[in-house]
CSV table of C-alpha atoms and ligand atoms in Angstrom, one decimal:
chain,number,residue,atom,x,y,z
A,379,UNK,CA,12.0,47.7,-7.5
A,380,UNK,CA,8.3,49.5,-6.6
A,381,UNK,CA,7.4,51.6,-3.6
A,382,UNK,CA,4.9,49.3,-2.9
A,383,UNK,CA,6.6,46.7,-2.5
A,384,UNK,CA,6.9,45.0,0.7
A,385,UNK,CA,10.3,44.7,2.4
A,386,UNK,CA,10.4,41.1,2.5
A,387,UNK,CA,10.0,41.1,-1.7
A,388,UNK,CA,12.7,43.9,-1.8
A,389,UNK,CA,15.0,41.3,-0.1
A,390,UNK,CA,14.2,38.3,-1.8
A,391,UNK,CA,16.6,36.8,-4.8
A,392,UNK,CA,14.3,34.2,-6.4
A,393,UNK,CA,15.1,30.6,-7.4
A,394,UNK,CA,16.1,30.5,-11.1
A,395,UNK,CA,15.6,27.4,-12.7
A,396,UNK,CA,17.7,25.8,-15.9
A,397,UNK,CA,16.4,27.2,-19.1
A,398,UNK,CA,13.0,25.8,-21.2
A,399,UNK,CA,14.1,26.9,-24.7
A,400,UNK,CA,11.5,27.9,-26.9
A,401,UNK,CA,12.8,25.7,-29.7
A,402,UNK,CA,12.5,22.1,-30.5
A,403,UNK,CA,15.4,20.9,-31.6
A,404,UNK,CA,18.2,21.1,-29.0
A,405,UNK,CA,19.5,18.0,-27.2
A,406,UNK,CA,18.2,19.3,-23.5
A,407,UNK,CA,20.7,18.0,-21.0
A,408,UNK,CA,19.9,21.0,-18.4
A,409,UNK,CA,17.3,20.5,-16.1
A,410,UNK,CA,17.4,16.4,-15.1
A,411,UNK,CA,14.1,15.6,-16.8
A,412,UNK,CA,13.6,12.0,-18.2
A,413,UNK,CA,14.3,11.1,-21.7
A,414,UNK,CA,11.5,8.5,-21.8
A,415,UNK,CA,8.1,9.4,-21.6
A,416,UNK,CA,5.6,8.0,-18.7
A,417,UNK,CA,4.3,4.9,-18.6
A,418,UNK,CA,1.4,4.4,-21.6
A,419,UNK,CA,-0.8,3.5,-18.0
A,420,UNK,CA,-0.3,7.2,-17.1
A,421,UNK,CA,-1.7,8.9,-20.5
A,422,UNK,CA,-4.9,6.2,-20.3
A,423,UNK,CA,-5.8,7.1,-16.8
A,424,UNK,CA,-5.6,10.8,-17.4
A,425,UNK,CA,-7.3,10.4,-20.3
A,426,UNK,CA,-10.3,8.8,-18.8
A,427,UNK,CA,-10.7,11.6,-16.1
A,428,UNK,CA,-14.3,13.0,-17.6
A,429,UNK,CA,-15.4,16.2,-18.6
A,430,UNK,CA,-17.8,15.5,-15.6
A,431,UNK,CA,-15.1,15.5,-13.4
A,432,UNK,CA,-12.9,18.1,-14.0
A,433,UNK,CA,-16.5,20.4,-13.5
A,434,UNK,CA,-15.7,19.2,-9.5
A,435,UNK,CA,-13.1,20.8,-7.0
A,436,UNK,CA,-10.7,17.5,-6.3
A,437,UNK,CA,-10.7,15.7,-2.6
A,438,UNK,CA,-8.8,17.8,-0.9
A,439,UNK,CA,-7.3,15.0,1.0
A,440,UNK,CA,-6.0,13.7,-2.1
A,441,UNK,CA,-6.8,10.2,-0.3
A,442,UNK,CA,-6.4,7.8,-3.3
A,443,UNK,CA,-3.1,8.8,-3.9
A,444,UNK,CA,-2.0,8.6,-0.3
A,445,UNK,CA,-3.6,5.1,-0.5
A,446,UNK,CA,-1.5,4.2,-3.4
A,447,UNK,CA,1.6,5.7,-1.7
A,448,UNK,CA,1.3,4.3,1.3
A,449,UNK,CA,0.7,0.9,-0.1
A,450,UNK,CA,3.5,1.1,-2.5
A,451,UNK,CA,5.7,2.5,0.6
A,452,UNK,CA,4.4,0.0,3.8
A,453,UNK,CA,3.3,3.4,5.5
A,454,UNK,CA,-0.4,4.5,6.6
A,455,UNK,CA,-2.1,7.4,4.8
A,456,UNK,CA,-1.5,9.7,7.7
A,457,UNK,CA,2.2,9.4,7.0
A,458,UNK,CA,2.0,11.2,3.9
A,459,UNK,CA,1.8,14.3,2.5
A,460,UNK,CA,1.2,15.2,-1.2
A,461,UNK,CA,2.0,18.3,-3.2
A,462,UNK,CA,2.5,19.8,-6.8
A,463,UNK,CA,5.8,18.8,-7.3
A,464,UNK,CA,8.0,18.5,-4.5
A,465,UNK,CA,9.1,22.6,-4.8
A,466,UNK,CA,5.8,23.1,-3.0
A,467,UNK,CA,6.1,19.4,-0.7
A,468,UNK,CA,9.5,21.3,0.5
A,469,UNK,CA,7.6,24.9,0.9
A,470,UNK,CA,5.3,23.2,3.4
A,471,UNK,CA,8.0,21.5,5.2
A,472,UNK,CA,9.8,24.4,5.1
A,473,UNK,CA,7.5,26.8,6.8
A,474,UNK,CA,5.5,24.2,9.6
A,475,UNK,CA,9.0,22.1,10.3
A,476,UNK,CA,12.4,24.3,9.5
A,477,UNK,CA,11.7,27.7,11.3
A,478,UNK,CA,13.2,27.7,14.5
A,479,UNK,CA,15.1,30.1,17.0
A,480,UNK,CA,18.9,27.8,16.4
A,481,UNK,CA,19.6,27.9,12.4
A,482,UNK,CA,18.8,25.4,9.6
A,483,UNK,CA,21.8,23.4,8.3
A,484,UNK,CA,22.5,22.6,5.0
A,485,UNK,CA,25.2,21.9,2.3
A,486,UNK,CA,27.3,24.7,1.3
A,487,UNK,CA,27.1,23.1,-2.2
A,488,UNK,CA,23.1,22.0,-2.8
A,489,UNK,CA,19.9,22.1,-4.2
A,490,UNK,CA,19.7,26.3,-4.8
A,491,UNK,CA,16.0,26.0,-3.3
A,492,UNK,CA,17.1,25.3,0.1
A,493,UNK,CA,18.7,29.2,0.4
A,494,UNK,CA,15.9,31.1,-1.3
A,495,UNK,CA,12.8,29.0,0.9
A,496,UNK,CA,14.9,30.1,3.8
A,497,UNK,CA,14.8,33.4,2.9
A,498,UNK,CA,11.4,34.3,1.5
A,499,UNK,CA,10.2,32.3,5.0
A,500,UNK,CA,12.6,34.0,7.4
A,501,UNK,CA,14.7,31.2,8.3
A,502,UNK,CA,18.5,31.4,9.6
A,503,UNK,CA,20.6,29.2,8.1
A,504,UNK,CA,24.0,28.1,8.4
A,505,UNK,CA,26.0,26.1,5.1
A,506,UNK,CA,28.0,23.5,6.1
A,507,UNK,CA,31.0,22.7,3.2
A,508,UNK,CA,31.2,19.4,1.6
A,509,UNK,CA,34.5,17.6,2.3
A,510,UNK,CA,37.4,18.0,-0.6
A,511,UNK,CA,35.5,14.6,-1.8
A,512,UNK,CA,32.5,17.0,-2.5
A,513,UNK,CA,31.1,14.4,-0.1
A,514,UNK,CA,28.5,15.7,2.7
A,515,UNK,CA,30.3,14.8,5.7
A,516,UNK,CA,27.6,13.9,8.5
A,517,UNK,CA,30.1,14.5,11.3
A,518,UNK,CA,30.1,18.1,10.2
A,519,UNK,CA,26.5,18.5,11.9
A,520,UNK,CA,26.9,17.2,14.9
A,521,UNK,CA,27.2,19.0,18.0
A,522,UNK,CA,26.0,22.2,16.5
A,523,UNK,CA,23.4,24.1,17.8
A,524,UNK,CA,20.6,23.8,14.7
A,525,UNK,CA,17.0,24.0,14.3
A,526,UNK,CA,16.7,21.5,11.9
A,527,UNK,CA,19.1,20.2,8.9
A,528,UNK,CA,17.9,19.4,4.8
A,529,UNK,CA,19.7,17.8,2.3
A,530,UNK,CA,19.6,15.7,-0.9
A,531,UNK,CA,20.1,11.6,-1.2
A,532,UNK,CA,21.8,11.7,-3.6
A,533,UNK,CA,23.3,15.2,-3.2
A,534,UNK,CA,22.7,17.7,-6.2
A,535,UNK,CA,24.2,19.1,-8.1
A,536,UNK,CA,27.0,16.4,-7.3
A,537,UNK,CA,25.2,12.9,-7.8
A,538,UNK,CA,26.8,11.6,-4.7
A,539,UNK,CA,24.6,9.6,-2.4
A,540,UNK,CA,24.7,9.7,1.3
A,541,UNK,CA,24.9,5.7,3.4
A,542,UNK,CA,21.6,4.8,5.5
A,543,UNK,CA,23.5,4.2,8.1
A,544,UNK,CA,24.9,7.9,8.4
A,545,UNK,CA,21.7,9.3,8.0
A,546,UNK,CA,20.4,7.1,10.9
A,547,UNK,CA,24.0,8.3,12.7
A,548,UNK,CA,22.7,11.4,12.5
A,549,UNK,CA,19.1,11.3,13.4
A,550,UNK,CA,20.1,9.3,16.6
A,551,UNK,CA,22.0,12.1,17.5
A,552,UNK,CA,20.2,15.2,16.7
A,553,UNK,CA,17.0,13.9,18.2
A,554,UNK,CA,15.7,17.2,18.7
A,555,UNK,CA,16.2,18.4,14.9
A,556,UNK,CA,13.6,17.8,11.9
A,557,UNK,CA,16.0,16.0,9.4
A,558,UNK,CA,14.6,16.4,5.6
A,559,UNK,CA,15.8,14.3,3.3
A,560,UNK,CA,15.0,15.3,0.0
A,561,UNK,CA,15.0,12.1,-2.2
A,562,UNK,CA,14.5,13.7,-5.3
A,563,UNK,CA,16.7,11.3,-7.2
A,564,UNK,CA,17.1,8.4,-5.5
A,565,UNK,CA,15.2,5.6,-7.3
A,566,UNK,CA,18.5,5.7,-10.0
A,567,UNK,CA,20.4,3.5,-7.5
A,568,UNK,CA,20.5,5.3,-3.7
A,569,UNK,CA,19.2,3.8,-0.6
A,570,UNK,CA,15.7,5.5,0.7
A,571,UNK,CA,15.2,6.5,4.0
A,572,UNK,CA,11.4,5.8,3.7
A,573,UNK,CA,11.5,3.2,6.1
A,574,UNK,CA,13.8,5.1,8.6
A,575,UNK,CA,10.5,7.3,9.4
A,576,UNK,CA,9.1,4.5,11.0
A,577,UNK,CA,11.5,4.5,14.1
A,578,UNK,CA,12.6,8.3,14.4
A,579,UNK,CA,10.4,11.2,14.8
A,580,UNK,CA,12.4,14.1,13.3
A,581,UNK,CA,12.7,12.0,10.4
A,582,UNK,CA,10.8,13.7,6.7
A,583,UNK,CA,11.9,12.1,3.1
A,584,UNK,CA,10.6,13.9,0.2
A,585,UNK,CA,9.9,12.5,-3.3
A,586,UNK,CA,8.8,13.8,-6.4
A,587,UNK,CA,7.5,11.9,-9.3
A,588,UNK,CA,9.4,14.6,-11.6
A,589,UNK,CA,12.9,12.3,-12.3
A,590,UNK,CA,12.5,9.0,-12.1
A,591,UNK,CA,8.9,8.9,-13.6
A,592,UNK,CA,9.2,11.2,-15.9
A,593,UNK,CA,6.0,13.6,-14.8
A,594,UNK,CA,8.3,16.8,-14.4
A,595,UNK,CA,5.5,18.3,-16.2
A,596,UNK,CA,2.8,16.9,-14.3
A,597,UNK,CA,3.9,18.8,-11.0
A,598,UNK,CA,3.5,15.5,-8.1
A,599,UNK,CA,5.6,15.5,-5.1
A,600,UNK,CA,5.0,13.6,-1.9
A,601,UNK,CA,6.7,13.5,2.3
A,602,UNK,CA,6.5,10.6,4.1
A,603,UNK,CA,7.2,11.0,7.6
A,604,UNK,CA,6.2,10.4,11.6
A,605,UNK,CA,2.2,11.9,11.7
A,606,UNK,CA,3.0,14.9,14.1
A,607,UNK,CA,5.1,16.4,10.8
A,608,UNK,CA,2.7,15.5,8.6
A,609,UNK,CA,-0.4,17.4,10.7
A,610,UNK,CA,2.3,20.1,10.9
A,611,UNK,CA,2.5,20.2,7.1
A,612,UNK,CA,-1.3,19.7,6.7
A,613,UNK,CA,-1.7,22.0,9.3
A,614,UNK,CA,-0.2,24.5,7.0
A,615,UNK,CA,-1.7,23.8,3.3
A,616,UNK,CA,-4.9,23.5,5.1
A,617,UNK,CA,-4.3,27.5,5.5
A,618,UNK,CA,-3.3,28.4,2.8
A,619,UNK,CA,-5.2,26.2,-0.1
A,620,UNK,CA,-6.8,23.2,0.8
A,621,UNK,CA,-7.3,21.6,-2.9
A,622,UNK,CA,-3.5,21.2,-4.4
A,623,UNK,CA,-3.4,18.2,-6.4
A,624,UNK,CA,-5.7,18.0,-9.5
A,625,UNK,CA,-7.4,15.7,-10.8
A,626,UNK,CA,-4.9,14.8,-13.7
A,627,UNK,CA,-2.1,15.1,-11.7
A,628,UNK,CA,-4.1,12.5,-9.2
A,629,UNK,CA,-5.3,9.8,-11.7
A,630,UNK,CA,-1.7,10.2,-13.9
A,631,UNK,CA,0.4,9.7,-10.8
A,632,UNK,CA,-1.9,6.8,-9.5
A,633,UNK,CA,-1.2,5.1,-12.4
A,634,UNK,CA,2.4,5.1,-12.6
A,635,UNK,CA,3.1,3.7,-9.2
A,636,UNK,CA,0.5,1.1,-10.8
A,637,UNK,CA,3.0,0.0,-13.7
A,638,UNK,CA,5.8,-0.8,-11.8
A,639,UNK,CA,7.7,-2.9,-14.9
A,640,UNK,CA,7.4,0.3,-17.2
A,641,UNK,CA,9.1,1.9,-14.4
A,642,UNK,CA,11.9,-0.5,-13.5
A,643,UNK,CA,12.8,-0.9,-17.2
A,644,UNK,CA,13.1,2.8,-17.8
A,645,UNK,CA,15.6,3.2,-14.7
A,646,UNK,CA,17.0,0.9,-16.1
A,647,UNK,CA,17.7,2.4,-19.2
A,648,UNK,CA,19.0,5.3,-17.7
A,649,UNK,CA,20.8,4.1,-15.5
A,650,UNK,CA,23.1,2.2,-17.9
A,651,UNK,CA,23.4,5.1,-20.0
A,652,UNK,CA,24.5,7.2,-16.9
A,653,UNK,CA,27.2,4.2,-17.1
A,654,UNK,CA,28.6,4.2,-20.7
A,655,UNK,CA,28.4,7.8,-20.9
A,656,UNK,CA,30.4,8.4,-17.6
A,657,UNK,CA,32.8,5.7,-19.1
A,658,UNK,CA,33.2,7.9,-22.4
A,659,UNK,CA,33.3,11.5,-20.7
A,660,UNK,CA,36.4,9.9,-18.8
A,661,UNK,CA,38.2,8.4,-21.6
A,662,UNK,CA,37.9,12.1,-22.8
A,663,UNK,CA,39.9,13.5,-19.9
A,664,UNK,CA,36.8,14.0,-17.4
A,665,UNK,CA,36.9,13.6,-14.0
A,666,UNK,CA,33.5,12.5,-13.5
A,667,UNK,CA,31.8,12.3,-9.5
A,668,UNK,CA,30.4,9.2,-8.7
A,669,UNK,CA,26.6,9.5,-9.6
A,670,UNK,CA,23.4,7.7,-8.5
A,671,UNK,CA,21.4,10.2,-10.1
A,672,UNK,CA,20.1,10.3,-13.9
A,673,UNK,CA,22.6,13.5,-14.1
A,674,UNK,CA,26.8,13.4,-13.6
A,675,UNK,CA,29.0,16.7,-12.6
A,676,UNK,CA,32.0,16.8,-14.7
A,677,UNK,CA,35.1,18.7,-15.1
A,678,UNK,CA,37.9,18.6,-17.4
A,679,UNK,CA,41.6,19.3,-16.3
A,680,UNK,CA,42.3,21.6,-19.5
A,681,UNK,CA,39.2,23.2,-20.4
A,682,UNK,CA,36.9,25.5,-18.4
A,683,UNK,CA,33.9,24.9,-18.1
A,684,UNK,CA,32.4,28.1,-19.6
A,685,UNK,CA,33.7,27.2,-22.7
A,686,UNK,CA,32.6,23.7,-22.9
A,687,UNK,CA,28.8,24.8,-22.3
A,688,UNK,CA,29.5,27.7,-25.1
A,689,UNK,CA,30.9,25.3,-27.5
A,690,UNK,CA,28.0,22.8,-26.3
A,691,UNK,CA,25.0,25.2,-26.8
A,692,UNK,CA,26.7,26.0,-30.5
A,693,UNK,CA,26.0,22.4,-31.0
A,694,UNK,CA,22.7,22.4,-30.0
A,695,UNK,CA,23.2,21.0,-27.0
A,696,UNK,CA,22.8,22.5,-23.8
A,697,UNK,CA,24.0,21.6,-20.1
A,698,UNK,CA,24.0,22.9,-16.9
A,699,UNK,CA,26.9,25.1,-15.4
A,700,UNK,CA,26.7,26.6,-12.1
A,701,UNK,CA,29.0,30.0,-11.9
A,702,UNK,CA,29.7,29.4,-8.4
A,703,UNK,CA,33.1,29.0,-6.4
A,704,UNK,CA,34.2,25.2,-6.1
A,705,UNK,CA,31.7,24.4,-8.8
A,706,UNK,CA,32.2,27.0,-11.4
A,707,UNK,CA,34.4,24.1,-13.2
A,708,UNK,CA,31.9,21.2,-13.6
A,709,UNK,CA,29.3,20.5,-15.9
A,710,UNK,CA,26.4,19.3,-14.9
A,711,UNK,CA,24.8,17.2,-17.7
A,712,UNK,CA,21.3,15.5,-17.5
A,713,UNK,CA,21.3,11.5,-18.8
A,714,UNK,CA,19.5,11.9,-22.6
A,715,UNK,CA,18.9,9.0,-24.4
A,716,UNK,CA,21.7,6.9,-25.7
A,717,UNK,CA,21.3,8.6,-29.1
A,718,UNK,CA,21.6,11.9,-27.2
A,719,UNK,CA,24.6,11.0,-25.2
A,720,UNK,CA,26.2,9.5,-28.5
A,721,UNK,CA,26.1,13.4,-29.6
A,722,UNK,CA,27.3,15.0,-26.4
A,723,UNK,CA,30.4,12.7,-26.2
A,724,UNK,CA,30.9,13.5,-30.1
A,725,UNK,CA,30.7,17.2,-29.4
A,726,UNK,CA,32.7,17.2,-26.6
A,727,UNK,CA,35.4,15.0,-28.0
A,728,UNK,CA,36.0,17.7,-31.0
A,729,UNK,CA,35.4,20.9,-28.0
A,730,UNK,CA,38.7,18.9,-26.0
A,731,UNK,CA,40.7,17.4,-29.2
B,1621,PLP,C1,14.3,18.5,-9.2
B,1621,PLP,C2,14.4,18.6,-7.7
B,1621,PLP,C3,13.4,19.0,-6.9
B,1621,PLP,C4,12.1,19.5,-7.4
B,1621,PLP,O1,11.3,18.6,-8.0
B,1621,PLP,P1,9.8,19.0,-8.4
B,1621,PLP,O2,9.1,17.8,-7.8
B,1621,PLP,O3,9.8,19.0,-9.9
B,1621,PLP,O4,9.4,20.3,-7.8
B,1621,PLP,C5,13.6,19.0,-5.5
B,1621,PLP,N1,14.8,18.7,-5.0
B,1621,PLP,C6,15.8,18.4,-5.8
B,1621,PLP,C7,17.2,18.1,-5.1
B,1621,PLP,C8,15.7,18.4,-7.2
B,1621,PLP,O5,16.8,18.2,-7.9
């Protein structure tokens, strides 16, 4: 705490973010990233951005990318918006879209941005419980007075995903609230909202190329939404820094949406490893939520959770584990490889024999 700082920074509590270990050889289960590297396309194509180019500022616009995305998507360049990973695509959306006199809704039980953005931009905000099935229940925002309403498809940290048609349900009849749907994990087996924007107004999905194609470190998020929200959201970066992607993170996420087989195989291949481990973490006594993310949330009946991720991290292995209420007993483990997976279950089978 300083005298000089302001009184919003005084009141702030900051995001804080699963650990990046300093050493090499844990088995890092903690922060969702991809086991498999990007697509060989993605190296090549940032490899051949010149010394002669990095010397220029990048288009602003980022107009090759949002040609790429809309293509891939059906949607016209106007009805996207690109950002340095989808932290900053959610900043933007955050202040031009979720500020308004009635609260923002969201899950009580959620991505721990949503709360801190809210803060640090001045936002009320209500958080509405997930059901006993740690399900979001849609009903549960209806008929409330709200400014607008942001969630996850699937949820996080739970894995559970959310039907199309109760996210329509919903944005027929909260026509006057901006719905974000943050989309962060859905390409491991949810149903995207994408083409939902096309029809309702108050509709914004946000994507980020961080889980599914395995450019976490690359920093590339995108919205797609009706044009209004995405002036709004221009609107905004074009006050506050008007050149966000660079030009690796342009030509490197170009090329992934360009090698669409690397990326369908690598899904794949985490998704059926999401499979056979959640198979093996319930022959061990787990009760495991029903995931469609590349991470599961796991508890075990007899053994807390605390000690699991101790006896984990002695093993070189380290998890996620949220020191919340209703949450403080589940794990939340990241999809590895199989090799890495094999370990985990071996670990945890001596940590529970
Ligand atoms: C990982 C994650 C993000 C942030 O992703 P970046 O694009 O890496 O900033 C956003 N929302 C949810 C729910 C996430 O899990």
């Amino acid at each position: 705490m300083s005298q000089f700082w302001s009184p919003l920074v005084r009141m702030l509590t900051p995001y804080v973010p699963g650990e990046q270990p300093k050493v090499n050889n844990l088995i890092k289960l903690n922060t969702n990233e991809n086991p498999y590297p990007p697509s060989p396309a993605v190296i090549k194509a940032m490899h051949a951005v010149t010394a002669d180019s990095l010397r220029l500022y990048p288009d602003p616009d980022s107009s090759q990318l949002k040609q790429t995305l809309a293509d891939y998507h059906g949607m016209d360049t106007n009805q996207i918006f690109v950002g340095n990973g989808s932290d900053e695509v959610l900043a933007f959306a955050f202040m031009a879209l979720l500020k308004h006199d009635a609260p923002l809704l969201f899950p009580d039980i959620t991505y721990s941005f949503y709360p801190v953005y809210a803060r640090l931009f001045g936002i009320d905000y209500v958080e509405v419980p997930l059901n006993d099935q740690m399900e979001i229940d849609t009903a549960d925002y209806l008929g409330r007075d709200c400014g607008a309403i942001i969630f996850p498809n699937p949820n996080a940290p739970t894995g559970i995903p959310l039907a199309l048609s109760a996210i329509e349900d919903l944005l027929i009849k909260q026509p006057n609230s901006v719905i974000v749907v943050d989309e962060a994990y859905v390409d491991f087996g949810a149903e995207s909202a994408i083409t939902l924007t096309q029809r309702y107004p108050n509709l914004l999905v946000v994507r980020t190329f961080s889980k599914s194609r395995s450019l976490a470190g690359l920093r590339v998020g995108f919205a797609v939404g009706n044009k209004e929200l995405i002036d709004g959201m221009e609107r905004v970066k074009n006050s506050f820094n008007s050149y966000p992607m660079d030009r690796l993170a342009v030509a490197g996420a170009i090329a992934s949406y360009q090698d669409e087989d690397y990326f369908q195989k690598m899904l794949q291949a985490v998704i059926t490893t999401r499979e056979n481990t959640t198979q093996a973490l319930q022959q061990l006594g787990f009760s495991v939520l029903p995931s469609c993310t590349n991470f599961v949330f796991a508890k075990h009946p007899a053994f807390s959770a605390d000690k699991l991720a101790a006896g984990l991290r002695e093993r070189a292995i380290i998890v996620r584990h949220f020191k919340h209420p209703r949450i403080d007993q589940y794990l939340r483990i990241s999809i590895g490889t199989n090799e890495e997976c094999d370990k985990l279950i071996a670990a945890l089978r001596q940590l529970t024999a």
